[in-house]
Amino acid sequence: MSKNNLVLGVDIGGTNTVFGLVDKTGNIFLFSSIPTDADKSAENLFSRLFEKFHQLSENAKEEFELVGIGIGAPNANYYKGTIENPPNLNWGFVDLIPLLKKFTDVPVALTNDANAAALGEMYYGAAKGMKDFIVITLGTGLGSGIVVNGNLVYGHDGFAGEIGHTIYDPQGRQCGCGRKGCLETYVSAPGIKRTVMELIAKTNLKSRLRSVSFDNLDARLITESALNGDELALEAFDFTAKVLGIKLADAVAHTSPEAIILFGGLANAGDLLLIPTRKYLEENVFHVFRNKVKILKSELNEGKSAVLGAAALIWHELSKH
């Protein structure tokens, strides 16, 4: 019986690292996670990961051959194979490829989590069959992956596609990156929280959110409130969509994508975010692009999307050779 060729997709998060064995069509044969232990070294993480992977694969029902490993990680550089000062990990600068050689001899590729999400959408999700699109990941920050002519845009240094750090308002909110008014300070889970607090201060809109402390407020509660018709929560979504629509209108002018796909966190609000974002995009986009760009919600299973994205990255690399 011939062995099944599979790749290992790995997503390194600040809290947990998830991994899974994936075939070329996106079937997942094994799925598991381990604590990242962010204060320990990268070597510590991978020795625990491979130990667990070997235990699990010994019990796998069918024979398979591991043909590659794809890794999605914060601040990962595709060109250099490095992870550089990731925000939620105490790692500094990690040269990942030689480190992984200690554990495996199969080809390895890595990129940041938003780029991996874009490849995941192209292989297994809403962007199947598309060659030009943008994926926006809405979580603690705003990540983006830009695909042009079927390939991810990495730029000359490997860090291209940081739409979250384009500026909406130069006098605006302080960003974690040190600058003011970055898109992700408005359009992200913490961003919509800040918007709600500003609206509480500036308006008389009735809202159950007025009695919630900042620490207890989260994007899920704001979404639930908006779905129940809460005026202030609806206003917060409208403002968030406006900021996003204006900045996506700029992004469209750069690459003329067929679609923009929204993923994760805030995107789970569905039409609450998608419909007004479409409206503000059309109002602000250069006229030659009007009514040409679809705004879609991700079609990847959110719990497993990061692993599918990392797997798509290595399948994409293997297909080039």
Short mmCIF file of C-alpha atoms in Angstrom, two decimals:
data_model
loop_
_atom_site.label_atom_id
_atom_site.label_comp_id
_atom_site.label_asym_id
_atom_site.label_seq_id
_atom_site.Cartn_x
_atom_site.Cartn_y
_atom_site.Cartn_z
CA MET A 1 0.00 0.00 0.00
CA SER A 2 1.43 3.40 -0.95
CA LYS A 3 2.09 5.87 1.82
CA ASN A 4 0.11 9.08 2.03
CA ASN A 5 2.25 12.22 1.52
CA LEU A 6 1.45 14.68 4.32
CA VAL A 7 2.87 17.94 5.62
CA LEU A 8 3.00 19.23 9.18
CA GLY A 9 1.38 22.64 9.65
CA VAL A 10 2.48 24.48 12.81
CA ASP A 11 1.08 27.73 14.20
CA ILE A 12 3.05 29.34 17.01
CA GLY A 13 0.87 31.50 19.24
CA GLY A 14 1.71 33.48 22.36
CA THR A 15 -0.14 30.96 24.56
CA ASN A 16 -0.50 27.72 22.59
CA THR A 17 1.16 26.16 19.58
CA VAL A 18 -1.13 24.06 17.40
CA PHE A 19 -0.04 21.55 14.78
CA GLY A 20 -1.59 19.06 12.41
CA LEU A 21 -0.85 16.67 9.56
CA VAL A 22 -2.51 17.85 6.37
CA ASP A 23 -2.80 16.45 2.85
CA LYS A 24 -2.79 18.49 -0.35
CA THR A 25 -6.58 18.91 -0.40
CA GLY A 26 -6.82 20.15 3.19
CA ASN A 27 -7.83 16.99 5.03
CA ILE A 28 -6.42 16.99 8.56
CA PHE A 29 -5.23 13.59 9.79
CA LEU A 30 -3.90 14.54 13.19
CA PHE A 31 -4.49 17.71 15.19
CA SER A 32 -3.05 18.67 18.56
CA SER A 33 -1.55 21.50 20.58
CA ILE A 34 0.99 22.16 23.32
CA PRO A 35 1.53 25.19 25.56
CA THR A 36 4.05 27.53 23.91
CA ASP A 37 5.67 28.44 27.26
CA ALA A 38 6.59 31.84 25.84
CA ASP A 39 9.26 32.53 28.45
CA LYS A 40 11.27 29.43 27.42
CA SER A 41 13.45 29.03 24.32
CA ALA A 42 12.39 28.14 20.78
CA GLU A 43 14.45 24.95 21.08
CA ASN A 44 12.43 23.95 24.14
CA LEU A 45 9.18 24.45 22.19
CA PHE A 46 10.26 22.37 19.20
CA SER A 47 11.72 19.52 21.23
CA ARG A 48 8.36 19.22 23.06
CA LEU A 49 6.44 19.57 19.79
CA PHE A 50 8.37 16.83 17.98
CA GLU A 51 8.19 14.55 21.02
CA LYS A 52 4.39 14.84 21.05
CA PHE A 53 4.19 14.58 17.26
CA HIS A 54 6.19 11.31 17.25
CA GLN A 55 4.03 9.85 20.04
CA LEU A 56 0.83 10.71 18.15
CA SER A 57 2.07 9.56 14.75
CA GLU A 58 3.08 6.16 16.14
CA ASN A 59 -0.60 5.63 16.91
CA ALA A 60 -1.78 7.00 13.55
CA LYS A 61 -4.14 4.65 11.74
CA GLU A 62 -2.36 4.77 8.42
CA GLU A 63 1.17 4.93 7.11
CA PHE A 64 2.27 8.33 5.88
CA GLU A 65 5.38 10.09 4.70
CA LEU A 66 6.17 13.55 6.06
CA VAL A 67 7.26 15.63 3.06
CA GLY A 68 7.53 19.12 4.57
CA ILE A 69 6.81 21.44 7.48
CA GLY A 70 5.12 24.83 7.26
CA ILE A 71 5.22 27.26 10.17
CA GLY A 72 3.18 30.38 10.85
CA ALA A 73 4.60 32.62 13.57
CA PRO A 74 4.59 36.26 14.64
CA ASN A 75 7.40 38.35 13.05
CA ALA A 76 8.53 35.39 10.93
CA ASN A 77 10.67 36.23 7.92
CA TYR A 78 10.02 34.00 4.91
CA TYR A 79 13.29 34.89 3.15
CA LYS A 80 15.67 34.42 6.06
CA GLY A 81 13.89 31.61 7.92
CA THR A 82 14.04 33.70 11.09
CA ILE A 83 11.67 34.85 13.80
CA GLU A 84 12.68 38.35 14.86
CA ASN A 85 11.67 39.73 18.28
CA PRO A 86 8.11 38.36 18.30
CA PRO A 87 5.86 40.54 20.50
CA ASN A 88 4.41 37.81 22.75
CA LEU A 89 7.42 35.49 22.95
CA ASN A 90 10.58 35.94 24.94
CA TRP A 91 12.78 34.79 22.04
CA GLY A 92 14.68 37.70 20.58
CA PHE A 93 16.16 36.59 17.25
CA VAL A 94 15.75 32.91 16.28
CA ASP A 95 17.36 31.31 13.22
CA LEU A 96 14.76 28.60 12.81
CA ILE A 97 15.96 26.48 9.88
CA PRO A 98 19.23 25.22 11.48
CA LEU A 99 17.33 24.69 14.74
CA LEU A 100 14.77 22.44 12.99
CA LYS A 101 17.56 20.44 11.31
CA LYS A 102 18.19 18.95 14.77
CA PHE A 103 14.74 17.35 14.63
CA THR A 104 13.96 16.69 10.96
CA ASP A 105 15.47 16.67 7.47
CA VAL A 106 12.34 17.54 5.45
CA PRO A 107 11.96 20.96 3.75
CA VAL A 108 10.74 23.74 6.04
CA ALA A 109 9.12 27.10 5.22
CA LEU A 110 7.88 29.79 7.54
CA THR A 111 6.00 33.05 7.32
CA ASN A 112 3.89 35.26 9.53
CA ASP A 113 0.42 34.15 10.56
CA ALA A 114 -1.48 36.53 8.25
CA ASN A 115 0.49 35.39 5.19
CA ALA A 116 -0.18 31.78 6.15
CA ALA A 117 -3.91 32.63 6.46
CA ALA A 118 -3.84 34.08 2.91
CA LEU A 119 -2.37 30.87 1.48
CA GLY A 120 -4.88 28.86 3.50
CA GLU A 121 -7.73 30.81 1.86
CA MET A 122 -6.17 30.30 -1.58
CA TYR A 123 -5.77 26.54 -1.21
CA TYR A 124 -8.73 25.61 0.98
CA GLY A 125 -11.02 28.62 1.56
CA ALA A 126 -12.81 31.63 0.12
CA ALA A 127 -10.03 32.50 -2.35
CA LYS A 128 -9.95 29.13 -4.15
CA GLY A 129 -9.33 29.82 -7.84
CA MET A 130 -8.32 33.46 -7.24
CA LYS A 131 -4.91 34.89 -8.09
CA ASP A 132 -5.29 38.43 -6.71
CA PHE A 133 -6.77 39.00 -3.26
CA ILE A 134 -6.05 40.35 0.21
CA VAL A 135 -6.72 38.60 3.51
CA ILE A 136 -7.24 40.74 6.61
CA THR A 137 -6.97 38.95 9.96
CA LEU A 138 -8.83 40.71 12.77
CA GLY A 139 -7.69 39.65 16.20
CA THR A 140 -5.58 41.32 18.86
CA GLY A 141 -4.01 43.23 15.98
CA LEU A 142 -4.77 43.58 12.28
CA GLY A 143 -2.68 41.32 10.07
CA SER A 144 -2.78 41.11 6.31
CA GLY A 145 -1.57 38.85 3.51
CA ILE A 146 -1.49 40.19 -0.04
CA VAL A 147 -1.55 37.78 -2.99
CA VAL A 148 -0.72 39.07 -6.48
CA ASN A 149 -0.77 36.81 -9.52
CA GLY A 150 -0.95 33.69 -7.32
CA ASN A 151 2.01 34.58 -5.11
CA LEU A 152 2.31 36.17 -1.70
CA VAL A 153 3.89 39.61 -1.70
CA TYR A 154 6.93 39.54 0.60
CA GLY A 155 8.73 42.66 -0.60
CA HIS A 156 12.50 42.94 -0.70
CA ASP A 157 13.00 42.24 3.02
CA GLY A 158 10.25 39.66 3.67
CA PHE A 159 8.00 41.95 5.72
CA ALA A 160 5.62 43.36 3.06
CA GLY A 161 1.87 43.55 3.58
CA GLU A 162 1.51 45.42 6.86
CA ILE A 163 -1.81 47.12 6.16
CA GLY A 164 -2.50 47.22 9.92
CA HIS A 165 0.37 49.69 10.26
CA THR A 166 -0.78 52.12 7.61
CA ILE A 167 -1.99 55.33 9.21
CA TYR A 168 -5.64 56.32 9.40
CA ASP A 169 -5.16 59.41 11.58
CA PRO A 170 -1.68 60.92 12.16
CA GLN A 171 -2.96 62.56 15.39
CA GLY A 172 -4.86 59.43 16.38
CA ARG A 173 -4.60 56.62 18.88
CA GLN A 174 -1.27 55.43 20.26
CA CYS A 175 -0.24 52.12 18.65
CA GLY A 176 1.87 49.37 20.22
CA CYS A 177 4.39 49.98 17.42
CA GLY A 178 5.13 53.45 18.84
CA ARG A 179 3.39 55.51 16.15
CA LYS A 180 -0.02 57.17 16.23
CA GLY A 181 -3.22 56.37 14.37
CA CYS A 182 -2.34 52.98 12.84
CA LEU A 183 -5.29 51.13 11.32
CA GLU A 184 -5.04 48.32 13.88
CA THR A 185 -5.69 50.74 16.76
CA TYR A 186 -9.21 51.16 15.29
CA VAL A 187 -9.94 47.86 13.53
CA SER A 188 -9.09 44.98 15.91
CA ALA A 189 -10.56 43.54 19.09
CA PRO A 190 -8.85 46.14 21.33
CA GLY A 191 -9.63 48.83 18.71
CA ILE A 192 -13.41 48.41 18.85
CA LYS A 193 -13.18 48.44 22.67
CA ARG A 194 -11.47 51.84 22.50
CA THR A 195 -14.19 53.03 20.09
CA VAL A 196 -16.95 51.98 22.50
CA MET A 197 -15.27 53.86 25.34
CA GLU A 198 -14.96 57.00 23.19
CA LEU A 199 -18.64 56.75 22.20
CA ILE A 200 -19.66 56.34 25.86
CA ALA A 201 -17.83 59.60 26.60
CA LYS A 202 -19.01 61.55 23.53
CA THR A 203 -22.63 60.48 23.02
CA ASN A 204 -25.88 59.95 24.92
CA LEU A 205 -26.67 56.73 23.06
CA LYS A 206 -28.43 54.22 25.30
CA SER A 207 -26.39 51.08 25.84
CA ARG A 208 -25.94 48.16 28.21
CA LEU A 209 -22.19 48.64 27.59
CA ARG A 210 -22.20 51.81 29.73
CA SER A 211 -22.28 49.67 32.88
CA VAL A 212 -19.38 47.42 31.82
CA SER A 213 -15.86 48.28 33.01
CA PHE A 214 -13.06 48.57 30.45
CA ASP A 215 -11.40 45.41 31.78
CA ASN A 216 -14.63 43.39 31.40
CA LEU A 217 -15.45 44.71 27.95
CA ASP A 218 -14.47 42.55 24.97
CA ALA A 219 -15.21 42.30 21.26
CA ARG A 220 -17.56 39.34 21.78
CA LEU A 221 -19.77 41.33 24.18
CA ILE A 222 -19.80 44.30 21.77
CA THR A 223 -20.79 41.97 18.90
CA GLU A 224 -23.57 40.33 20.96
CA SER A 225 -24.89 43.76 21.96
CA ALA A 226 -24.88 44.97 18.34
CA LEU A 227 -26.73 41.84 17.19
CA ASN A 228 -29.35 42.62 19.85
CA GLY A 229 -29.82 46.13 18.44
CA ASP A 230 -27.76 48.07 21.03
CA GLU A 231 -27.42 51.57 19.52
CA LEU A 232 -23.95 52.32 20.82
CA ALA A 233 -22.56 48.92 19.81
CA LEU A 234 -24.04 49.39 16.30
CA GLU A 235 -22.44 52.83 16.10
CA ALA A 236 -19.08 51.29 17.13
CA PHE A 237 -19.35 48.74 14.31
CA ASP A 238 -20.30 51.45 11.83
CA PHE A 239 -17.26 53.55 12.78
CA THR A 240 -14.99 50.48 12.64
CA ALA A 241 -16.31 49.61 9.17
CA LYS A 242 -15.83 53.20 8.01
CA VAL A 243 -12.16 53.26 9.04
CA LEU A 244 -11.62 49.82 7.47
CA GLY A 245 -13.46 50.75 4.25
CA ILE A 246 -11.38 53.92 3.79
CA LYS A 247 -8.08 52.07 4.28
CA LEU A 248 -9.15 49.13 2.09
CA ALA A 249 -9.98 51.65 -0.65
CA ASP A 250 -6.29 52.62 -0.52
CA ALA A 251 -5.19 48.98 -0.57
CA VAL A 252 -7.37 48.31 -3.65
CA ALA A 253 -5.58 51.10 -5.53
CA HIS A 254 -2.25 49.34 -4.97
CA THR A 255 -3.03 45.81 -6.17
CA SER A 256 -6.57 45.78 -7.65
CA PRO A 257 -7.65 42.59 -5.88
CA GLU A 258 -10.61 40.44 -6.93
CA ALA A 259 -11.62 40.08 -3.29
CA ILE A 260 -10.80 41.12 0.24
CA ILE A 261 -11.38 38.34 2.75
CA LEU A 262 -11.99 39.14 6.42
CA PHE A 263 -10.96 36.54 8.93
CA GLY A 264 -11.10 35.92 12.68
CA GLY A 265 -12.38 37.80 15.74
CA LEU A 266 -14.39 40.77 14.52
CA ALA A 267 -15.17 39.10 11.17
CA ASN A 268 -17.37 36.69 13.12
CA ALA A 269 -19.83 39.55 13.43
CA GLY A 270 -20.59 38.76 9.77
CA ASP A 271 -22.87 41.27 8.01
CA LEU A 272 -22.60 43.70 10.95
CA LEU A 273 -19.08 44.39 9.69
CA LEU A 274 -19.19 43.23 6.05
CA ILE A 275 -22.15 45.29 4.82
CA PRO A 276 -21.00 48.70 6.11
CA THR A 277 -17.37 47.94 5.13
CA ARG A 278 -18.54 47.32 1.53
CA LYS A 279 -20.52 50.57 1.61
CA TYR A 280 -17.56 52.67 2.84
CA LEU A 281 -15.14 50.96 0.45
CA GLU A 282 -17.36 51.84 -2.53
CA GLU A 283 -17.79 55.42 -1.30
CA ASN A 284 -14.04 55.95 -1.02
CA VAL A 285 -12.45 53.84 -3.75
CA PHE A 286 -11.02 55.35 -6.96
CA HIS A 287 -13.85 55.19 -9.54
CA VAL A 288 -12.16 52.69 -11.90
CA PHE A 289 -12.34 50.05 -9.14
CA ARG A 290 -15.99 50.60 -8.18
CA ASN A 291 -18.16 47.48 -7.87
CA LYS A 292 -15.24 45.24 -8.79
CA VAL A 293 -14.00 44.08 -5.39
CA LYS A 294 -15.82 41.44 -3.34
CA ILE A 295 -15.67 41.61 0.45
CA LEU A 296 -16.02 38.08 1.80
CA LYS A 297 -15.86 36.29 5.12
CA SER A 298 -13.24 33.56 5.50
CA GLU A 299 -14.37 30.00 4.72
CA LEU A 300 -11.76 28.30 6.87
CA ASN A 301 -12.73 26.53 10.08
CA GLU A 302 -11.42 29.06 12.60
CA GLY A 303 -10.11 26.54 15.11
CA LYS A 304 -7.99 24.82 12.46
CA SER A 305 -7.36 27.68 10.02
CA ALA A 306 -3.88 28.55 11.29
CA VAL A 307 -2.69 24.97 10.82
CA LEU A 308 -4.27 24.80 7.34
CA GLY A 309 -2.54 28.08 6.46
CA ALA A 310 0.86 26.82 7.59
CA ALA A 311 0.28 23.57 5.67
CA ALA A 312 -0.73 25.53 2.54
CA LEU A 313 2.54 27.48 2.82
CA ILE A 314 4.70 24.36 2.55
CA TRP A 315 2.49 22.77 -0.17
CA HIS A 316 2.87 26.05 -2.10
CA GLU A 317 6.67 25.85 -1.75
CA LEU A 318 6.82 22.18 -2.70
CA SER A 319 4.71 22.87 -5.82
CA LYS A 320 7.38 25.29 -7.10
CA HIS A 321 10.09 22.61 -7.21
#
